[in-house]
XYZ file of C-alpha atoms in Angstrom:
669
model
C 0.000 0.000 0.000
C 1.439 3.410 -1.026
C 2.149 6.161 1.419
C -0.740 8.573 2.006
C -0.452 11.826 0.020
C 0.511 14.651 2.392
C 0.864 17.545 -0.042
C -1.532 20.446 -0.606
C -1.206 20.625 -4.415
C -2.363 17.619 -6.444
C -3.244 16.990 -10.097
C -6.093 19.277 -11.194
C -9.156 17.296 -12.355
C -10.370 17.850 -15.947
C -6.902 19.137 -16.838
C -6.400 20.514 -20.345
C -2.859 21.746 -21.034
C -3.868 23.534 -24.250
C -6.680 25.593 -22.715
C -4.495 26.426 -19.677
C -1.724 27.621 -22.010
C -4.230 29.799 -23.869
C -5.601 31.215 -20.588
C -2.079 32.176 -19.482
C -1.327 33.744 -22.886
C -4.512 35.826 -22.663
C -3.685 36.842 -19.063
C -0.376 38.322 -20.297
C -1.615 39.758 -23.619
C -1.868 43.504 -24.180
C -1.259 46.243 -21.619
C -0.687 44.892 -18.099
C -1.290 41.325 -16.965
C -4.050 39.542 -15.072
C -1.966 38.425 -12.089
C -4.944 36.883 -10.333
C -5.674 34.579 -13.257
C -1.986 33.593 -13.460
C -1.642 32.720 -9.762
C -5.018 30.934 -9.579
C -4.111 28.694 -12.510
C -0.460 27.928 -11.729
C -0.985 27.394 -7.982
C -3.786 24.891 -8.605
C -1.894 22.614 -11.019
C 0.661 19.950 -10.092
C 4.248 20.363 -11.268
C 3.824 17.601 -13.871
C 0.784 19.443 -15.262
C 2.725 22.722 -15.326
C 5.381 21.054 -17.497
C 2.641 19.986 -19.938
C 1.298 23.573 -19.962
C 4.788 24.903 -20.679
C 5.203 22.516 -23.637
C 1.709 23.373 -24.973
C 2.445 27.100 -24.631
C 5.597 26.793 -26.744
C 3.894 24.714 -29.444
C 0.816 27.004 -29.611
C 2.509 30.419 -29.346
C 6.169 29.800 -30.190
C 7.304 31.463 -26.952
C 8.792 30.191 -23.684
C 6.245 30.479 -20.879
C 8.872 31.098 -18.181
C 10.429 33.930 -20.248
C 6.989 35.544 -20.689
C 6.203 35.222 -16.965
C 9.552 36.821 -16.096
C 8.769 39.710 -18.467
C 5.235 40.303 -17.121
C 5.756 39.784 -13.391
C 8.150 41.397 -10.903
C 9.799 40.929 -7.527
C 8.935 38.150 -5.081
C 5.726 37.234 -6.912
C 7.707 36.615 -10.115
C 10.293 34.456 -8.259
C 7.514 32.383 -6.697
C 5.537 31.804 -9.918
C 8.661 31.031 -11.968
C 9.831 28.659 -9.207
C 6.543 26.761 -9.463
C 6.980 26.446 -13.247
C 10.385 24.720 -13.067
C 10.686 20.919 -12.664
C 11.741 20.176 -9.044
C 15.298 19.075 -9.919
C 15.858 22.171 -12.074
C 14.440 24.406 -9.351
C 16.897 22.870 -6.865
C 19.717 23.309 -9.411
C 18.847 27.001 -9.859
C 18.776 27.550 -6.086
C 22.174 25.855 -5.673
C 23.642 27.845 -8.581
C 22.417 31.103 -7.025
C 23.803 30.015 -3.641
C 27.278 29.470 -5.130
C 27.918 33.035 -6.225
C 30.215 33.699 -9.165
C 30.109 37.446 -8.457
C 32.156 37.322 -5.276
C 29.107 38.222 -3.184
C 29.672 35.162 -0.990
C 28.119 31.719 -0.680
C 24.615 31.215 0.734
C 25.592 28.320 3.005
C 22.119 28.079 4.548
C 20.582 27.351 1.132
C 23.229 24.695 0.362
C 22.655 23.099 3.768
C 18.858 23.088 3.485
C 18.794 21.435 0.056
C 21.642 18.947 0.408
C 20.687 17.844 3.950
C 17.064 17.129 3.073
C 16.901 15.470 -0.353
C 16.424 11.738 -0.944
C 18.942 9.720 -2.962
C 16.740 9.949 -6.068
C 16.197 13.712 -5.653
C 19.957 14.221 -5.188
C 20.832 12.269 -8.327
C 18.190 14.186 -10.332
C 19.587 17.468 -8.980
C 23.157 16.617 -10.053
C 21.917 15.689 -13.560
C 19.757 18.835 -13.847
C 22.665 21.042 -12.764
C 24.888 19.504 -15.448
C 22.170 19.898 -18.076
C 21.272 23.498 -17.167
C 24.737 24.934 -16.568
C 27.156 22.513 -18.264
C 29.070 22.198 -14.995
C 29.770 19.468 -12.456
C 27.941 20.256 -9.211
C 30.438 18.414 -7.004
C 33.360 20.375 -8.510
C 31.506 23.677 -7.961
C 30.740 22.796 -4.327
C 34.384 21.747 -3.719
C 35.598 25.008 -5.260
C 33.275 27.116 -3.102
C 33.558 25.458 0.337
C 36.262 24.082 2.595
C 37.166 21.812 5.497
C 34.790 19.331 7.124
C 31.829 21.323 5.788
C 32.989 20.603 2.226
C 33.610 16.905 2.981
C 30.096 16.366 4.362
C 28.483 18.188 1.424
C 30.395 15.945 -0.999
C 29.249 12.816 0.894
C 25.615 13.993 0.716
C 25.933 14.847 -2.997
C 26.671 11.192 -3.812
C 23.028 10.308 -3.087
C 24.092 6.913 -1.768
C 22.640 6.880 1.771
C 21.418 3.399 2.748
C 17.703 3.074 1.997
C 15.188 3.428 4.848
C 14.483 -0.299 5.193
C 18.162 -0.983 5.944
C 18.622 -1.276 9.718
C 21.694 -3.051 11.080
C 20.414 -3.857 14.570
C 23.766 -5.232 15.694
C 25.394 -1.895 14.706
C 22.940 0.503 16.416
C 24.606 0.354 19.835
C 28.098 0.350 18.276
C 27.344 3.404 16.108
C 25.954 5.304 19.107
C 29.070 4.438 21.119
C 31.322 5.442 18.194
C 29.623 8.856 17.971
C 30.022 9.325 21.714
C 33.691 8.275 21.587
C 34.279 10.619 18.616
C 33.006 13.658 20.527
C 31.885 13.807 24.136
C 34.255 11.108 25.415
C 37.501 12.661 24.219
C 39.440 15.896 24.051
C 38.826 17.190 20.531
C 36.420 15.725 18.005
C 36.792 12.986 15.391
C 34.793 14.759 12.664
C 35.410 11.972 10.136
C 33.396 9.534 12.266
C 30.447 11.951 12.407
C 30.638 12.429 8.611
C 30.832 8.703 7.852
C 27.926 7.687 10.094
C 25.553 10.635 9.586
C 26.240 10.772 5.848
C 25.715 7.089 5.003
C 23.497 5.176 7.442
C 19.775 4.910 6.675
C 17.260 7.285 8.254
C 15.535 4.493 10.212
C 18.859 3.165 11.481
C 20.046 6.605 12.605
C 16.782 7.299 14.442
C 17.524 4.217 16.575
C 21.164 5.320 16.957
C 20.048 8.730 18.261
C 17.810 7.070 20.883
C 20.708 4.887 21.995
C 23.070 7.881 22.023
C 20.705 9.743 24.365
C 20.971 6.873 26.893
C 24.784 6.785 26.714
C 25.454 10.546 26.776
C 22.413 11.688 28.815
C 21.996 14.429 26.230
C 20.650 14.586 22.687
C 22.882 14.191 19.654
C 21.906 17.776 18.744
C 23.293 19.111 22.038
C 26.523 17.178 21.496
C 26.900 18.575 17.973
C 26.382 22.109 19.313
C 29.125 21.633 21.897
C 31.590 19.627 19.755
C 31.344 21.226 16.292
C 31.265 24.817 15.076
C 30.462 27.131 12.173
C 28.875 25.919 8.927
C 29.872 22.316 9.680
C 27.882 22.441 12.945
C 24.875 23.956 11.140
C 25.031 21.297 8.416
C 25.263 18.379 10.849
C 22.372 19.758 12.912
C 20.300 20.030 9.720
C 21.126 16.418 8.806
C 20.091 15.224 12.278
C 16.877 17.276 12.187
C 15.988 15.852 8.756
C 16.631 12.336 10.014
C 14.354 12.935 12.983
C 11.618 14.652 10.945
C 11.837 16.526 7.639
C 8.482 18.265 8.234
C 9.749 19.636 11.566
C 13.020 20.712 9.917
C 11.066 22.649 7.289
C 8.685 24.090 9.903
C 11.708 25.537 11.718
C 13.175 26.917 8.482
C 9.847 28.546 7.575
C 9.503 30.098 11.018
C 13.018 31.524 10.852
C 12.378 32.860 7.347
C 9.540 35.012 8.680
C 10.909 35.884 12.123
C 13.864 38.001 13.093
C 15.129 41.042 11.229
C 13.118 41.000 7.983
C 11.684 38.132 5.901
C 14.035 35.694 4.132
C 11.829 35.449 1.035
C 14.164 33.129 -0.920
C 13.880 30.524 1.846
C 10.120 30.980 2.158
C 9.608 30.617 -1.618
C 11.965 27.637 -1.928
C 10.262 25.579 0.788
C 6.683 26.420 -0.205
C 7.480 25.482 -3.825
C 9.433 22.293 -3.160
C 7.221 20.773 -0.410
C 3.726 21.674 -1.665
C 3.328 18.283 -3.373
C 5.225 16.222 -0.785
C 4.531 16.956 2.901
C 3.058 20.456 3.348
C 0.250 19.068 5.557
C 2.830 17.560 7.918
C 4.889 20.772 7.875
C 1.769 22.747 8.816
C 1.069 20.365 11.667
C 4.658 20.534 12.952
C 4.557 24.323 12.698
C 1.404 24.381 14.822
C 3.022 22.021 17.317
C 6.225 24.016 17.746
C 5.035 27.610 17.505
C 2.122 29.606 18.858
C 0.360 30.135 15.542
C -0.389 28.391 12.277
C 1.820 28.610 9.203
C -1.165 30.110 7.356
C -1.527 32.944 9.870
C 2.185 33.627 9.908
C 2.293 33.947 6.105
C -0.780 36.178 6.285
C 0.881 38.502 8.813
C 4.295 38.587 7.166
C 3.608 38.939 3.419
C 1.316 40.931 1.138
C -0.436 41.177 -2.231
C -0.416 38.517 -4.956
C 2.723 37.038 -3.394
C 0.789 36.375 -0.175
C -2.250 34.971 -2.027
C -0.068 32.474 -3.905
C 1.769 31.364 -0.749
C -1.552 30.858 1.053
C -2.836 28.689 -1.831
C 0.295 26.543 -1.551
C -0.129 26.378 2.233
C -3.643 25.052 1.648
C -5.435 25.977 4.873
C -5.343 27.271 8.427
C -4.589 25.056 11.455
C -5.007 27.618 14.232
C -7.834 25.701 15.861
C -6.293 22.801 17.758
C -7.415 19.396 16.639
C -6.104 15.883 16.875
C -2.627 15.175 15.548
C -1.775 13.545 12.283
C 0.181 10.330 13.031
C 3.623 11.805 12.269
C 3.015 14.934 14.366
C 1.792 12.841 17.319
C 5.005 10.798 17.174
C 7.097 13.978 16.983
C 5.254 15.544 19.932
C 5.772 12.397 22.009
C 9.468 12.243 21.026
C 9.989 15.943 21.842
C 8.729 15.424 25.392
C 10.775 12.219 25.698
C 13.975 14.056 24.711
C 13.084 16.911 27.067
C 12.640 14.388 29.911
C 15.920 12.550 29.236
C 18.232 15.471 28.493
C 20.418 16.816 31.290
C 21.053 20.468 30.403
C 24.168 22.151 31.740
C 23.089 25.701 32.535
C 25.610 28.500 32.020
C 25.477 32.152 32.905
C 27.397 34.932 31.193
C 28.548 36.813 34.296
C 31.084 35.137 36.568
C 32.967 36.256 39.694
C 35.718 38.760 38.832
C 39.148 37.167 39.295
C 41.152 39.960 40.971
C 38.260 41.235 43.052
C 39.003 44.149 45.417
C 35.807 45.461 47.048
C 37.577 48.456 48.625
C 39.187 49.417 45.305
C 35.834 49.054 43.509
C 34.035 51.125 46.171
C 36.651 53.911 45.861
C 36.480 53.845 42.053
C 32.675 54.060 42.101
C 32.784 57.008 44.524
C 35.292 58.787 42.287
C 33.086 58.126 39.224
C 30.156 59.896 40.939
C 32.024 62.691 42.726
C 32.134 66.270 41.498
C 30.663 67.640 38.286
C 29.374 64.986 35.887
C 29.336 61.213 36.147
C 31.798 58.682 34.743
C 29.229 56.153 33.465
C 31.888 54.019 31.773
C 33.596 53.210 35.086
C 30.282 52.432 36.799
C 29.231 50.114 33.958
C 32.632 48.436 33.786
C 32.653 47.589 37.497
C 28.989 46.673 38.060
C 28.507 44.580 34.888
C 31.749 42.613 35.361
C 31.146 41.532 38.991
C 28.979 38.683 40.256
C 25.981 39.525 42.416
C 27.742 38.263 45.548
C 30.678 40.577 44.771
C 28.314 43.517 44.220
C 26.849 42.942 47.695
C 30.379 43.103 49.130
C 30.945 46.388 47.271
C 27.693 47.773 48.759
C 28.808 46.873 52.274
C 32.327 48.210 51.763
C 31.022 51.461 50.228
C 28.973 52.091 53.384
C 31.655 51.072 55.916
C 34.492 52.838 54.080
C 32.729 55.981 52.913
C 29.652 56.194 55.152
C 27.404 56.457 52.105
C 24.584 54.385 50.571
C 25.797 53.196 47.183
C 22.245 52.593 45.912
C 21.194 56.149 46.792
C 24.302 57.601 45.115
C 23.747 55.582 41.942
C 20.100 56.633 41.867
C 21.015 60.322 42.075
C 23.726 60.100 39.390
C 22.089 57.879 36.761
C 18.780 58.163 34.937
C 16.204 56.322 32.839
C 16.913 52.764 31.676
C 20.591 52.797 32.651
C 19.629 53.675 36.239
C 17.025 50.875 36.355
C 19.503 48.366 34.931
C 22.447 49.255 37.214
C 20.252 49.392 40.344
C 18.737 46.025 39.367
C 22.220 44.510 39.157
C 23.156 45.952 42.569
C 20.166 44.403 44.369
C 20.185 40.849 45.664
C 18.180 38.473 43.424
C 15.399 38.325 46.055
C 15.257 42.141 46.362
C 15.192 42.496 42.585
C 12.401 39.930 42.124
C 10.378 41.580 44.908
C 10.866 44.977 43.246
C 9.793 43.558 39.852
C 6.667 42.013 41.409
C 5.836 45.343 43.053
C 6.348 47.234 39.770
C 4.128 44.710 37.940
C 1.239 45.505 40.338
C 1.781 49.276 40.559
C -0.176 51.975 38.779
C -3.227 51.800 36.564
C -2.662 48.381 35.003
C -1.150 45.091 36.123
C 1.695 43.533 34.126
C 0.363 39.994 34.267
C 3.117 38.654 31.996
C 5.784 39.772 34.493
C 3.941 38.150 37.438
C 3.628 34.901 35.469
C 7.244 34.909 34.272
C 8.716 35.377 37.756
C 6.477 32.954 39.648
C 6.661 30.210 37.014
C 10.448 30.209 36.575
C 11.801 30.615 40.107
C 12.749 27.695 42.378
C 10.997 27.126 45.689
C 13.929 28.703 47.544
C 13.986 31.732 45.234
C 10.241 32.265 45.704
C 10.497 31.995 49.496
C 13.393 34.476 49.586
C 11.462 36.838 47.304
C 8.419 36.666 49.600
C 10.599 37.609 52.604
C 12.187 40.485 50.670
C 8.735 41.679 49.582
C 7.448 41.677 53.167
C 10.553 43.554 54.388
C 10.422 46.180 51.653
C 6.679 46.850 51.379
C 5.250 45.727 54.776
C 2.640 43.507 53.138
C 2.852 39.863 52.167
C 3.234 39.055 48.488
C 0.207 36.764 48.759
C -1.998 39.620 50.035
C -0.689 41.921 47.305
C -1.519 39.335 44.623
C -4.953 38.705 46.138
C -5.850 42.396 45.994
C -4.507 42.933 42.471
C -5.802 39.855 40.615
C -8.975 37.781 40.585
C -10.600 34.465 39.756
C -8.680 31.411 38.598
C -5.680 33.559 37.683
C -5.385 34.799 41.277
C -5.569 31.223 42.578
C -2.817 30.108 40.168
C -0.482 32.931 41.250
C -1.118 32.349 44.966
C -0.491 28.621 44.500
C 2.847 29.341 42.787
C 3.766 31.996 45.376
C 3.776 29.350 48.138
C 7.131 28.111 46.814
C 5.988 24.578 47.581
C 6.269 22.807 44.216
C 7.273 19.143 44.605
C 10.953 18.515 43.885
C 10.902 14.742 43.321
C 11.974 12.960 40.114
C 9.275 11.661 37.774
C 7.025 8.908 39.128
C 5.987 6.922 36.035
C 2.828 5.356 37.481
C 1.640 8.676 38.883
C 2.559 10.445 35.609
C 0.228 8.100 33.706
C -2.577 8.847 36.195
C -1.974 12.609 35.970
C -1.909 12.492 32.157
C -5.207 10.606 32.051
C -6.783 13.045 34.535
C -5.711 15.985 32.356
C -7.052 14.241 29.228
C -10.400 13.542 30.986
C -10.542 17.150 32.217
C -10.423 18.388 28.602
C -14.020 17.173 28.236
C -15.216 18.833 31.479
C -16.664 22.333 32.034
C -14.052 25.079 31.647
C -13.988 25.823 35.412
C -13.461 22.165 36.333
C -10.823 21.824 33.626
C -8.879 24.836 34.948
C -9.088 23.458 38.509
C -7.645 20.104 37.441
C -4.891 21.685 35.336
C -3.968 24.007 38.221
C -3.855 21.165 40.762
C -1.303 19.291 38.627
C 0.647 21.983 36.746
C 1.198 24.221 39.794
C 2.295 21.499 42.200
C 4.187 18.693 40.430
C 7.950 18.847 39.867
C 9.231 19.836 36.438
C 10.817 16.388 35.748
C 7.508 14.743 36.644
C 5.500 17.143 34.450
C 7.721 16.345 31.449
C 6.608 12.725 31.737
C 2.976 13.784 32.297
C 2.954 15.923 29.146
C 4.611 13.136 27.157
C 1.954 10.619 28.214
C -0.793 13.211 27.646
C -0.030 12.960 23.898
C -0.617 9.207 24.077
C -3.817 9.569 26.134
C -5.448 12.298 24.045
C -3.637 12.396 20.665
C -3.237 16.124 21.349
C -0.459 18.355 22.604
C -0.846 20.037 25.989
C 0.164 23.459 24.595
C -2.491 23.339 21.882
C -5.177 22.264 24.336
C -4.356 25.187 26.630
C -4.403 27.567 23.673
C -7.749 26.273 22.413
C -9.656 25.653 25.650
C -8.415 28.443 27.940
C -8.271 32.203 27.597
C -6.729 35.361 29.002
C -4.323 35.307 31.933
C -5.169 31.711 32.922
C -4.131 30.534 29.449
C -0.933 32.613 29.579
C 0.012 31.240 33.019
C -0.604 27.597 32.059
C 1.198 28.087 28.754
C 4.215 29.578 30.544
C 4.394 26.572 32.896
C 4.355 24.139 29.957
C 6.985 26.130 28.031
C 9.230 26.316 31.117
C 8.853 22.610 31.785
C 9.760 21.795 28.181
C 12.728 24.173 27.866
C 13.115 27.133 30.229
C 15.946 28.878 28.318
C 13.752 28.710 25.195
C 10.872 30.273 27.147
C 13.101 33.183 28.220
C 14.448 33.559 24.654
C 10.870 33.942 23.452
C 10.127 36.494 26.196
C 13.217 38.505 25.164
C 12.185 38.384 21.521
C 8.705 39.688 22.344
C 10.200 42.409 24.557
C 12.211 43.776 21.629
C 9.864 43.288 18.670
C 6.757 45.218 17.763
C 5.941 48.825 18.579
C 8.714 49.894 20.931
C 10.886 47.878 23.284
C 9.534 46.620 26.627
C 12.619 47.747 28.538
C 11.313 46.561 31.897
C 11.004 42.973 30.626
C 14.384 43.245 28.903
C 16.073 44.475 32.101
C 14.273 41.914 34.267
C 15.422 38.915 32.203
C 18.972 40.127 31.504
C 19.566 40.886 35.200
C 17.910 37.824 36.682
C 19.370 35.237 34.264
C 22.894 36.610 33.735
C 24.452 34.281 36.324
C 22.129 31.315 35.771
C 21.376 30.437 32.138
C 21.784 33.497 29.897
C 24.332 31.623 27.753
C 21.705 28.892 27.123
C 19.076 31.560 26.443
C 21.402 33.137 23.863
C 21.791 29.788 22.091
C 18.021 29.204 22.035
C 17.445 32.747 20.749
C 19.819 32.176 17.841
C 18.357 28.738 17.122
C 14.762 30.030 17.004
C 15.124 33.466 15.442
C 18.165 33.022 13.199
C 19.613 36.246 14.614
C 21.711 36.589 17.748
C 20.506 38.162 20.991
C 23.550 40.467 20.753
C 22.410 41.661 17.319
C 18.835 42.229 18.494
C 19.950 44.277 21.506
C 22.184 46.411 19.288
C 19.374 47.165 16.851
C 16.300 47.287 19.075
C 17.687 49.351 21.994
C 19.181 52.036 19.746
C 16.063 54.249 19.821
C 15.936 56.459 22.919
C 19.371 55.392 24.182
C 21.209 58.505 23.030
C 24.434 57.857 24.951
C 24.509 54.114 24.226
C 25.265 53.338 27.901
C 22.119 51.244 28.425
C 22.887 49.209 25.294
C 26.548 48.865 26.264
C 25.625 47.407 29.680
C 23.116 44.974 28.180
C 25.718 43.778 25.668
C 28.251 43.135 28.478
C 25.616 41.049 30.291
C 24.777 39.253 27.024
C 28.384 38.072 27.050
C 29.123 37.815 23.340
C 27.961 37.448 19.775
C 26.739 34.063 18.455
């Protein structure tokens, strides 16, 4: 039995190549062109039918259809329509040729990686032949001439199109291959890249999926995490792409599509290439994976990020909207289950970006800070250099020494000398973590409106000890308990969720498999209950169980319901309750990724949310800001460093606020 068709574009019924050719000729005849007629026709025919139309057009009118389309259309719309008209292998060949620039403009490595990491043996062999036919050149020679090192070697291996077929699984080699990969990287000083190239470039997809599962058991981390720590540059990016394609091509493409529309501008070449090449293969699965991984459907994202006839054509290729959560397609259910399984098994090593200063001298720092604030004007550079390069424990020593040595309150002096966002950032760094969290909670409840997102972010992501210390600091500073403050400022189920989290009494045990199955079934049953009962049940489990336990619960929830917990929350809940539950799930799955998303939202849109930016950069700089940076780059295809440079420019006339944030960021990725 053949594999079920998962594309969005199929053969058009009652197809007539001659009449379609005539319709296209008429749409381009005379002054101007009927773009709507062109896109409606081309986007509703399969590629094989388009080739028949092209042949009919030439025989009827003596002209090349692609040449006429290029003449009549412009910009992104032209690139998209012409891309649809090329046979798949020739479209790939054109993309590769454009990626290997002859003009000295540089190589588009991301395009090379995307195509060569994701094509089947047959597609690869067709691509090599099409490249030779179209350009009279040998693709392998061009790739060798344009790349270098291990990156070049892996591309050449992939270009052979000789990967073992999917039904080839050497069961006796699975454990050995996993051990060989571990020995080639994590287990030794330096990396044996040749072993990675040989195994990842030649073994079958099914075999490697089993190898990756075995590797996770040996290394206690995913193969992706090992590649990130052992390899670098374009070679790292290529090997990650190969692994992602082996795990799930639809998820790989969903990530590429998301990155093409997020970050600084739209990468239209990537967007066009994927929508063209996957529309007849697995676009339904890509849509489902997109919905699983991100907070909106692919359809909605295209709608928000593009315009005009270009947008209308992309939406036809997309084929429909998935924003309403439904049951998973089989592949997406397996991916969702596997994602939670990897999350549960992976031991993440958290890294901050600010460490204790080596030659620390609290008296010298106190004197230097006093000198920077004494007399006419303020030496902001000295203040930034000292405060941003010391750990929080060292800053507390400086505070004490400043008072005992000089008889002055350092916080008061800094407040009088600095202003605006720089003042808020430097004072935040000088507070203890508990004082800072208490201050941020107070600020979130002050004034006309409540910043519910800040309340959620702090209470969801802090440990029991951090929450208890924050509650004490809040009581000391504001003479009211945090619980009473929350009770007076919020209401309903949202208030109950926050008060539950503010107890700092979340269980801290490892996962209990039997109990996880019970909890998962209770959550699945609750999805059919009244909304109030459902929220009660979700709160009783999500606000109290340990994070390791919840990872197992959410994994088993997929099996119990054939749905993903994030999509259920998005569909069945609303407002602040939805946001709080969603934040818990995101933090359980991958807390650095949750913070990366919060940072992205703080800097995109109309103006920067500087309070959120300061809160996260200060509170995470000694805990996991390095991990957050990596997740930011992975998700948005632009570095956190780059975003801070661009997005904090407005209103920061001196650049001191930006400079301090960049020191905390700790480097460019």
